[in-house]
Amino acid sequence: MTMTLDPRHSGAGTGQAVRRVGIIGTGIMGADHARLLTGAVSGAAVAGVFDLDAERSAGVAAASGDARVFADPYALITDDGIDAVLVASSDATHEDYVLACLAVGKPVLCEKPLAPTVDGCARILEAEQRHGSRLVTVGFMRRFDPGYTDLRQLLAEGAIGAPLMVHHVHRNPAAVPGLPSSALITNSAVHELDIIRWLLAEEIVEVAVHAPRPSGQAGGTQDPQLLILRTASGVLSDVEIFVNARYGYEVRCELVGETGTVTLDAPPPTLLRRSGVAARDFPGDWRPRFAEAYRRELQDWIDGTGGGATAWDGFAATFVAQACVAALESGERHSVSLPRTPELYS
Ligand code: ISE
């Protein structure tokens, strides 16, 4: 399944086969993925796009070097001119599109969450196991961030001894008014839920969510929240999630081990010293902060290297996130008991 190289597409002139990608959903993330696939990832071409907003998809198609605009997402998925599908539509639509990709045996990269419900994720797991090999990748892009990969490498090398605790800070400048309090967990802190499993290579078995006095800027949403998560071996993580922090987008992490700690600050490279103050800029959202992670994630997917999160990881993240939502609502600690990892993912 290759195409004739078009000089506008990356990979052109290298003799490399190009994977023709169809993108479903050309909002903020879909458009960003289209830009990276067209200009920063080798061996890929955006060959088709679909969005409910036809004008928006036409704009992304034109910027992607003549991609076809589809009026029906299922027609995009089954089209012979599409080798692989990237799903960046609204969360509630993910399950149907991923299942449709599995039905025709096409690789699919689905933005997080794999599906908003545990049952939805389970249906995807069943379909992929019936297919018999892994086709689904979930867009937990932090796994490709140079800072997080360093952290994981240092831990694996024994640089700080056995892990004891992980501190996380995750802040967005502003959220839409009326955002459900659960969205802080399912939309934002879900990244930390995935990172904890990936860093420590073990499962989260107990969760609690503490709710401080909500910010007056949060419009009724319970914001911030403090998640406390315990893994099977007893490592404790805290996650401060604050989506109306106002000053900018920031993610930090500190891993505490028996013989040292590693801190992930990932500050912008420039520091301005002026008028008695040293200052750094914070990005307005996560895209500049994780630009390199997105690029690496897409390259890995196009190359078929398999470094991304699997459908099982997507299931586990939604499973733990739902336990956290229950803990937020009850104000109590909840234990989490994931089913056994199916053979396809172990
Ligand atoms: C957003 O949806 C993302 O996926 C970002 O990665 C995350 O950091 C942000 O908090 C979310 O709102």
PDB file of C-alpha atoms and ligand atoms in Angstrom, residues 111-112 141-142 170 172 187-189 191 241 243 249 251 286 290 294, ligand 1:
ATOM      1  CA  GLU A 111      -6.100  10.778  20.277  1.00  0.00           C
ATOM      2  CA  LYS A 112      -6.672  10.194  23.983  1.00  0.00           C
ATOM      3  CA  MET A 141       2.373  11.738  23.370  1.00  0.00           C
ATOM      4  CA  ARG A 142       4.250  12.390  26.627  1.00  0.00           C
ATOM      5  CA  HIS A 170      -0.144  19.998  35.459  1.00  0.00           C
ATOM      6  CA  ASN A 172      -3.495  25.051  31.991  1.00  0.00           C
ATOM      7  CA  ASN A 187      -9.101  15.200  29.871  1.00  0.00           C
ATOM      8  CA  SER A 188      -5.977  16.457  31.644  1.00  0.00           C
ATOM      9  CA  ALA A 189      -4.726  14.320  34.557  1.00  0.00           C
ATOM     10  CA  HIS A 191      -1.830  12.021  30.942  1.00  0.00           C
ATOM     11  CA  ILE A 241      -4.258  19.458  38.316  1.00  0.00           C
ATOM     12  CA  VAL A 243      -6.851  24.213  34.653  1.00  0.00           C
ATOM     13  CA  TYR A 249       0.715  26.119  30.512  1.00  0.00           C
ATOM     14  CA  VAL A 251       3.930  20.557  33.377  1.00  0.00           C
ATOM     15  CA  TRP A 286       0.347  22.175  25.489  1.00  0.00           C
ATOM     16  CA  PHE A 290       5.001  18.947  23.607  1.00  0.00           C
ATOM     17  CA  TYR A 294       4.047  14.950  18.937  1.00  0.00           C
TER      18      TYR A 294
HETATM   19  C1  ISE B   1      -5.529  18.693  26.656  1.00  0.00           C
HETATM   20  O1  ISE B   1      -6.695  18.097  26.194  1.00  0.00           O
HETATM   21  C2  ISE B   1      -4.395  17.803  26.406  1.00  0.00           C
HETATM   22  O2  ISE B   1      -4.516  16.707  25.938  1.00  0.00           O
HETATM   23  C3  ISE B   1      -3.119  18.292  26.903  1.00  0.00           C
HETATM   24  O3  ISE B   1      -2.084  17.429  26.600  1.00  0.00           O
HETATM   25  C4  ISE B   1      -3.225  18.458  28.383  1.00  0.00           C
HETATM   26  O4  ISE B   1      -2.017  18.851  28.938  1.00  0.00           O
HETATM   27  C5  ISE B   1      -4.304  19.469  28.684  1.00  0.00           C
HETATM   28  O5  ISE B   1      -4.413  19.604  30.061  1.00  0.00           O
HETATM   29  C6  ISE B   1      -5.617  18.974  28.122  1.00  0.00           C
HETATM   30  O6  ISE B   1      -6.617  19.908  28.382  1.00  0.00           O
END
